[in-house]
Each structure stands twice: as structure tokens, then as C-alpha cells.
Amino acid sequence: MLRTIVSRLLQGIVVVFCLLLITFVLVRLMPGDPFSGEKAHSAHIIEKNKERFHLDKSYPEQFAVYLGLLMQGDMGDSPVKEQPVAKIIEHSFPASLILGIAGITIAIIIGIPAGILSALKKNSYIDYGTMIIAMAGISIPSFVIAPLLAGHIATRVPFLKVAGWGDPFDWILPALTLGLGTAAYLARITRGGMLEVLNQDYIRTAHAKGVHPAIVVTKHAIRGGIIPAVAYIGPAFAALITGSFIIETIFQVPGMGQHFVNATKDRDYFLLQGVVILFGSLIVFANLAADIALVMLNPRIRA
Amino acid sequence: MSNKTQSHDLSKGQSLWSDAWARLKKNKMAMASLIVLFVIGVLCFILPAFSIIADPNNQNLNSTFLDSNKNNWLGTDQSGRDLLARLLYGGQISLLVGIIATTVSVIIGLIYGSIAGYAGGKTDSLMMRIVDILYGLPFLVLVILFSLLISEHAKELTEHLVRLWPEQEVFIKKFINLVPLFIAIGALGWLTMARVARAQVLSLKKQEFVEAAVSLGLSHRQILMRHIMPNMLGPIIVYATLTVPGFVLTEATLSFLGLGVESPNSSWGILLSEGANYMETHPRLLIIPSITFSLTLLALNFLGDGLRDALDPKAAKD
Amino acid sequence: MHRAHLTHLLLGACALAMLGCKGEPPIDAYTEKKILILGNSTEPQGLDPQIVTGVIESNIIRALFEGLCVEHPSKQGVHLPGAAASWQANDDFTEWTFQLRKDGQWSDGTPLTAEDFLFSYQRILHPDFGAEYAGMLYYIQGAESYNKGEATDFSSVGISAPDPYTLKIKLKASIPFLPDLTKHYTWYPVPKHIILKHGTIDQRNTPWTEPENIVSNGPFVLKQWRLNDYIHAEKNANYWDKDTVKLKGIRFLPVSNQYTEARMFFNEQLHATYGLAPEMIEHASNHYKKYLRQETYLGTNFIRFNVTDPTLKELKVRQALALSIDSEAIITHILKGGQKPAYGIVPPTEDYHTPNAVSFDPIRAKQLLQEAGYGGSKKLRVTLLSTDREVSKRLSEAYQDMWKKHLDAEVSIEQREWKTYLSRMSELDYQLALGGWIGDYPDPTTFLDMWKTGDGNNRTGWSNKQYEALLATAEQTKDPEARLRILEQAEALFLSEMPIIPVYWYTTNYLLHTSVKGWHPLLLNNHPYKFVDLELSEAN
């Protein structure tokens, strides 16, 4: 087991490196540069600024310089904001982490029990009803749910604000919006997985042996049934932390999701590279965690 | 021996599908969903051919935000365009995006993930690490780059196609602009499908029936295609039916970010993102597209569930 | 038993109370503490006056730093003393002398002298510093060549300090509006002693603007800078005019989504929004009139022509396209913000009479197009480059429809995201493109200089030597009145060749809480915070 984990971590480093390399080139292929603006600037000034960020050199040279910086623990400066990239990311990470954890918690709390319940009461009104509610997360886009919650719930409940990230109450609506989407997926996948398992022979054997149905479910069925859901949670968490642009914009959350969008739009190469490194590392860890959980749930899988 | 197995497979095939259809018919929710989807499909793809539906791009700045009236059954939008027309034409685009992108991503993801899971070991590792890399690439950058790449070549391609079918000029132009969207969306979607497929294969390949097939001397391809994949149909169908609305949502999000379907065309994504702006002032513009969107989505899901249940060979024992 | 009941009763009562009333609106707490909460669109690029380029940044920098002159809170065109106590110009407005106030100091007590101004101007003009807005100082003699690295000695630039409290500026043209220029942040002083502590004069991205390092000379100092969250400034105890300053602090929130901002305002979380979406303008106008501010804003929205394009080379085609745009309809049905249809590029003022070049005349438009050879089966086919900003989408769709209806033209919209849009415009890779320009200072040249050949902001391929000759003549004209007449001629020439279609003149629409006092309409929306006050009023 340990050897696998170490090997996966080493592979992870290679993954992040490749990711960085490809992103590095891709972002520079997009038209435009960090310095263009509505008010155009003189050519000599743009040249000067390009030099400052080594954008006048060839890609391999630029990459080498960047790697050198990374080795020293420096992520470079943002050409668009007058800040070091590391500082921008650092300031936004806490909010994203909280939002991500809260979001995935809500998703798990809503999604997995809903999926299990629906599977157990297959084709009954409970099944349909639960699934319709669980579907709320993906039948309405977050940019509709968020303003709805902000405009109609937050305005009526005293301790909730329509936007802002000041006190823990402010975490509720954003996390809810964020988690609902993932909850829907989890519910569906869990239901599918549970149904697969419930039809398996070993479950019938357990029933036939006279084991109490509740124990059949909790001890035998769920372990197998939630496997597809667990496989989904890993990358889902990474995506939550970094894909929360809409929620951050509508609820004014100082998180990281906005950097992915804004850095692309602003051509902030270095900020984008920085968050991609972070996202890549998160995925590596999240997948590793999910695979470990898979193994623990089903000893027959040895990755 | 091979003759016997062939005829055995044939009869097995027949009874599987007709069995499945019989089971599906019993599932009321699934049948209802099928009808709903059929109706929506007709409304979006066939009805607009009749002149009863207005031009969705015809603006009239003097009749903006009209409520439902005899000329505009669902009223008009912020530029005076008929909402019903925009809803139906928009549905065409959204459904196409969803279906095509899903088909592409499911096929690629299924094959890729199954091979990875079945092969195991170093091949599996390498394949999944490639998935990790692709997953980590910034999506928006890819969308922007794809759009640029396509639009550069689109002009020649459009001209060529228009020469071949001049009456379809509007349709061709619309379609060409959608291609980068399909590619970008499908290109991200297959990754999660691959992961799900791999997880399924990993769990299935250790089961006894696979060991049995191996000991019978069946080739890897035969095992994968005849034994493992049919058993994966359930979760894969569930995931695929989830993916269609997921991709429509992606299109909506891209529209919200200004990168989706181009003006002046509409899509459900555009209607939703524009409608969200009028939530407090003219909620009709949000409510109607939302209901249509959600209804389609729910129908797709219940149908998917029904299919899953119907196709599950073990369900025959119920 | 009884105690338990009592606790339950109390808890229940609290819950009911909480649900029942929302209590004092949160904004009132800030009003009482005299802290102004402002929506400020996006996270600023930075706070260094010599590096930033935007309006968002100027809103914050204006609180922290102060230029030679200060805007009057309500009267346009009046210059109040700022870092300078008085100033004089020579007859032809080419030489200006500023007497700095002797009690001027930085927020750490260090005296503010002419040396700081020399240092600041050298910094922004330094060839290695790469200040993007250095062009704002090009009116100064020798500034441009120093900035381009052609002249290496800063003493060749027309700025000098005969004594620590006198600043002499030599200009290369007659600039009667120099005091207006000094109100722009590119002309602000920066603290030499702090900047040199953290780097050299030409080094950028040093931490001197961090809250723990920064020192400024304006009514407020930077207290907190939480990235993408908020920026908090506190009253500067060492400000020379601190007795006038009533506010104790200002907080800037980078709210990028306009609807979120409006929601925050109505939920009592902001004193003022940065802007307002068109539908919200209408909504506010109908239901919350007391909060709605609709004020003229110095800027023009237009459509650019790529005059080098074969289809658009013909003047009649451009004119036809121009005359079929119904600006009134666009303003009434799409923008809804009280904007004015533009008939020229420079917004008219009392003194400057913009030539009347464009109006909505669809019949004449059709005629012109026919004269240009179109009509019947020969349709005009062009593309319109648009972007994903604000109302761009709706505008481009409306233009497309108008050109179809009035000219039977086939216009396809190419909507590209922001940077792609900018890049294609700069490369002249378009036929028609949406565009706009906000004035930097209240003089027509801010709208006219950009059309000179080779100017980065031209982006149309238009070039006219006569036009540039007129502008050069205006530069050397001493008499302000005569100067404006020449500029009008230049604009008339520009408009007669129609490299752009003027569509509308901007207004700024925003929501302002009734507790904010001393906040009056200004053309550049650059309200001096030292005159702003907060008062709880009953009529909220």
C-alpha cells in the first residue's frame, strides 16, 4: 500500500509538471497580452513591460526562467495586478477551502442518503420525490439559484446577508448553492450504484440467510453501492474548490475560483500558471484519496 | 462449438432487448418522460419549420417586455423578440450541444476508461495520469483557443458548404459557430466518464464470471465487449443521461461568461443567463426557460433511470 | 419544570424576535461611525498612482493621495488648492508656477516638498519604469523624449524646483487646463523616502504600497488591504485640512457583478454602488427614486470603422451606416439611463460647441447606400466586432437589426472576449467594431488627440494631415476661446470623414444612500472625499 502511495505521489509530480508545461504554452497562444487595455499604451512602454516579464523571449527560455523561480519557491509576479502571485493565491485559499469543504459536506449529506433511499424504495413516490428534489442542483444553473437565494432568502432571514464573507453565517448560502450541484450527481450515481449492488447474488444470499434487511443494507449493500459515488467525490472536491467562480461573483466570496476565469480573461499568465499548479496538485491528492477509499471499500480492487 | 455459441448469443440478444422494452413500458415515470421528451423534441425541431413561429431574431425596440398576447404567446424579451420563438430555436441548439457532446464524450470516455481499468498496472497508471493532466488544464483557455482555431478555418469551410447547399446558409453558419463549443465541452466531459468507467471495470474484472471467461480462453477484447461492458451499462447510462443536461449547463455557464453561443442566436443557456438578470424586474423571462429546462432535465433523468432498470439483466429476476 | 418552560419561552421569543425584525440596518451602523462603504467594481490593479491605469484605481487613490489642485465638490471647472496653496500661469499658458503649502506633509509627518514632485514625475517618466499612463505628462517640455529614452538627463524635462516649496512647469503647448490635469492621479506626488526604502526609482512591484509601508498625503491613509475582499482607508491625522474631513474612514468593496451590487445596496450593505444595470435603472426610477443618481459622465460611445477595408473605403457606405442608427431608440429601450444621442465625438459643454454631424435619417441613409452602388440583389455584407462587456451584446444585436431594417444589410456579429477583441481592433482585423472613450480631463483634446496617425487609440487606420495640423495650431493658440474654435474645426473635419459613428454620450447611473452628504454630480465622477459626510436621516 505504502509503495503504491509513494509511486502515485511521484507520478503526481510528473502530472503537475506536464500540466504546467502545456498550460504555459497554451496561455501564450491566446491572442492579446496582459498589458493591452481600452486605453492603448505606447509601443515602447509595452515593449518594456514585456521585457520585464520575459515575454519577448522564446517559450523554452521563458519556461526555464519560470522553473528557476519555482525552485526558489517564487511563483513570480502578476503582470496585471501589482502583486506577487503567491500572495494572491494565499489570500484566496482560505475562503475557497472553507467553501469547498462546506460545499462537499452539504453535497454528501444531501446526495448520498437521497440516492440510497431512492434505490431502496425504487419506483415508489418516495423514489421520484427524492430524486426530483435532489435534481434541483443540476436542473437549475447556479447563476440562477444563487441570485434566487440571495434575493429571496437572504433578504428575509436576519443573520444572512445577500453577499459578503464576513462571519460564518455568510458561508451558508454559497456553500448550499455550490453543494447542490454535486449533491444531484452524488444522488444519481449512488442510486445507480446501490441498485447494481442490490441485485447482486451476495445480497440475495444474505437475504436468503435471514439477515435483517437493515443490516443487509448497511453492512453489505452500501459498501459496494457507494463505490461509483466515492470515485466521483475526489475530483468533485477539487473542482468545487476551483470552479466556484459564479458563486464567488454573486456572493462576493474572496476565493480562488474567480482567478481561473479572470486570469484567463486578463491574460494574467503567471496567476493562471500558479492556480493551475495548485489545482493540479489538488487533483492528484483528491484522486489518490478517492482511490485509497475505493480500495478500503472493496478489497477486491488492487490498483 | 462456435455455431452453438453464436446461436446462443443471437437468441440471448433478442430476448434482452425485447425484455428490456417490456420492462420499460411498465415504468410509468420513464414512459411519461419519454413522451415529454418527444413533445419537446417536436416543438423544438419540427414546429419552427411552420410560419406560426415568429423569427427569433426579429427585434422591436418598441415592444419590449410585453406580456403574453395574441401575437406573442409567451410575450417578448428585452429586445422585443418573441420569447416562444427564442425558446424553441434555442432548444434546438441546447439539445444538439447536449446530445452531440455527450455522445462524443461517452464513446471516448467509455473506451478509454475500460481499457485503462481492464489493463491495470502501468498502462492504467499512465492512462489515468494523462486524464489527470487533461483534467487540470484551464477549461476557459481551451474554449477560447478552440473557438479561435475553428473560426480561422471556419470561413473557408462555411463558404464551401454554402456553395454546396445555398438554402441552408443560415443553418450552416449557426452550426459552424457551435462546433468549437461541442469540441471544447466534449473534450472535458469524457474525462469524468473515463474515470467512472474505469472504476466500474476495476470492480467487475475481479468477479467470478470474468475469471470464468478467462479460463474459457476468451480473448481480452471478447471479455471486455461481451461480458464486462454489458454489465456496466447501468451506471454508464445513468451517467450519460446526467451528462446531457450537464453539458447544457456548461453551455449556459459559458454563455454567462460571454463565451457561449454567439449573438444573436439564442440557446436555453443564454435565455437562462439573460433571464437571471431580469429576475427582480421581469421574472417571466426567467421562469419560462427555467421550467422548460428543468422539465427536459428531469425527463432525461427518469428516462435514463428507466433504461438502466430495464437493461439490467439481473432485474429480470424481479 | 418551571425554569425549563421559561427557558423555552425566552428562546422562542428570541427566535420570533430575530425572524420578525431584521433590526437596525447594517449600513446605519457604519453611517454612525462615519465610515463610507462604496462598491468599486473590481479588485484594483494596485495603488501606485504611477502604475495603475483605471477609473477603479483612481477612486481609491483619490482618497489616499492629493495632487496640486483638488476638484470642487459641486462646481465644475473650479480648482481648489490641494498640495499647492496657489499657482500662476504666464500669458500663453506655457509656464506655470505652483507654490506648495508650507504645512504640507506625508502621513508619517515627513514634510512634503517640491523634491517629492520632481521625484514623482521623474519616476513616471523614467524610461525603465514603463509607466503605461506616462503619456498624461507629455505636455511637459522634454517629457516624451525622456520617457522614450532619447534624452537621458532628467534636467532636460521642463520641471524645476527653484526652492523647496516652489514648482515650475514648462509646457510645450498652451494648456489653460493644466490645473485639471493635476487632479489626475498620474500627476500626484509619491513619497520619495518610502519608495527608495523599498527599491530604486525605476523598480516596480515593490511592497511600498502595502498597508504597513505606505505613506500618503491625502485625507485618508491605507489601513487594510484584503485582496478581493475590501480595502479600508482611515482618516489621515496629518492631513493639512483634516478639520474639513468629516468621514472617519472609507471602505471599498470590489463587487464585480452589478446585480449583486444592487442587491447589496437594497439590503443595506452599501452607501453607493459603482454602476447600475439598465433594467435596475428603470426599476429604481419607478420605485426608489430617492436613491437613483443619473449624472452626465464625460465619455462617448461609438462604432469604429476600419477605413482601410475595401468595403468601407467608400465614404457613402460609412455615412449610410451612420445615418441608420437610431440612438434615441437605443437609449430609451436598451440603456434607459438618460444618455444623450451623440452627434459628434466630443461631448458638448457651455464653451465648446460640438459640430452637428450625425442624426437618424434612414431615408437619406438608404439613398446614400444606393448611390454607393448597393440595392436590390447587391446587399451590403459586413461584420461587427463586439465583446462580452456590459450591454455590448444588446447594442450589437440592435445595430444589426437596424441595419437590416433600414439598409437591407447583412451584418454578422463576431462576439469575442475582451482581450481578443482588443487585439483584433489594434491589428485592424475587423470591419466595424464597438468602441467607447472616457475623457481623462475636461478638455476636448482628450477626445481628439487619439485620432492622430499612429496613435495607439486610433485603431481605425484613419489618417489626415490637415487634422493634425489643426490640432498643432490649437496647441500653440494662447487665447482659450480661439483655441476651442480651432478644435471645433478639427472635429468637424474628423466627423466629415466619418471614421466612427458617434452613438451616445455617457451618463453614470448609480444608487446613493440618502445618508451621504456632500456628494454632487461631477463630469468625471471624481468626488473629493474630504467634503463628503454621513448623516443618519429619518427619511430612510
GROMACS .gro file of N, CA, C and O in nm, chain A residues 33-41 46, chain C residues 53 418-419 422 425-426 457 459:
model
   72
   33ASP      N    1  -0.244   4.028  -2.480
   33ASP     CA    2  -0.140   4.015  -2.378
   33ASP      C    3  -0.188   4.083  -2.251
   33ASP      O    4  -0.291   4.150  -2.252
   34PRO      N    5  -0.112   4.067  -2.140
   34PRO     CA    6  -0.160   4.123  -2.013
   34PRO      C    7  -0.171   4.275  -2.014
   34PRO      O    8  -0.237   4.332  -1.931
   35PHE      N    9  -0.102   4.338  -2.108
   35PHE     CA   10  -0.090   4.482  -2.098
   35PHE      C   11  -0.188   4.560  -2.182
   35PHE      O   12  -0.203   4.680  -2.163
   36SER      N   13  -0.256   4.495  -2.275
   36SER     CA   14  -0.347   4.572  -2.360
   36SER      C   15  -0.468   4.615  -2.278
   36SER      O   16  -0.513   4.544  -2.190
   37GLY      N   17  -0.517   4.732  -2.308
   37GLY     CA   18  -0.632   4.783  -2.234
   37GLY      C   19  -0.714   4.872  -2.324
   37GLY      O   20  -0.679   4.896  -2.439
   38GLU      N   21  -0.825   4.919  -2.273
   38GLU     CA   22  -0.912   5.006  -2.352
   38GLU      C   23  -0.833   5.128  -2.399
   38GLU      O   24  -0.847   5.173  -2.512
   39LYS      N   25  -0.750   5.182  -2.307
   39LYS     CA   26  -0.663   5.293  -2.345
   39LYS      C   27  -0.530   5.232  -2.386
   39LYS      O   28  -0.460   5.176  -2.303
   40ALA      N   29  -0.501   5.240  -2.513
   40ALA     CA   30  -0.379   5.177  -2.563
   40ALA      C   31  -0.257   5.252  -2.512
   40ALA      O   32  -0.261   5.371  -2.489
   41HIS      N   33  -0.147   5.180  -2.497
   41HIS     CA   34  -0.025   5.243  -2.447
   41HIS      C   35   0.080   5.242  -2.554
   41HIS      O   36   0.078   5.160  -2.644
   46ILE      N   37   0.495   4.917  -2.387
   46ILE     CA   38   0.453   4.776  -2.390
   46ILE      C   39   0.575   4.686  -2.404
   46ILE      O   40   0.585   4.583  -2.338
  674THR      N   41  -0.392   5.228  -1.426
  674THR     CA   42  -0.447   5.297  -1.544
  674THR      C   43  -0.597   5.313  -1.541
  674THR      O   44  -0.655   5.364  -1.636
 1039TRP      N   45  -1.288   3.988  -2.430
 1039TRP     CA   46  -1.226   4.119  -2.421
 1039TRP      C   47  -1.088   4.132  -2.487
 1039TRP      O   48  -1.066   4.219  -2.571
 1040LYS      N   49  -0.995   4.047  -2.448
 1040LYS     CA   50  -0.859   4.066  -2.499
 1040LYS      C   51  -0.849   4.034  -2.647
 1040LYS      O   52  -0.770   4.095  -2.720
 1043LEU      N   53  -0.974   4.339  -2.818
 1043LEU     CA   54  -0.875   4.446  -2.820
 1043LEU      C   55  -0.767   4.418  -2.923
 1043LEU      O   56  -0.725   4.506  -2.998
 1046MET      N   57  -0.883   4.463  -3.279
 1046MET     CA   58  -0.901   4.603  -3.312
 1046MET      C   59  -0.767   4.668  -3.338
 1046MET      O   60  -0.752   4.744  -3.433
 1047SER      N   61  -0.670   4.640  -3.253
 1047SER     CA   62  -0.539   4.702  -3.270
 1047SER      C   63  -0.474   4.659  -3.400
 1047SER      O   64  -0.403   4.737  -3.462
 1078ASN      N   65  -0.458   5.456  -2.975
 1078ASN     CA   66  -0.601   5.452  -2.951
 1078ASN      C   67  -0.683   5.479  -3.075
 1078ASN      O   68  -0.804   5.473  -3.072
 1080ARG      N   69  -0.687   5.308  -3.390
 1080ARG     CA   70  -0.742   5.176  -3.424
 1080ARG      C   71  -0.843   5.180  -3.537
 1080ARG      O   72  -0.932   5.094  -3.543
   0.00000   0.00000   0.00000
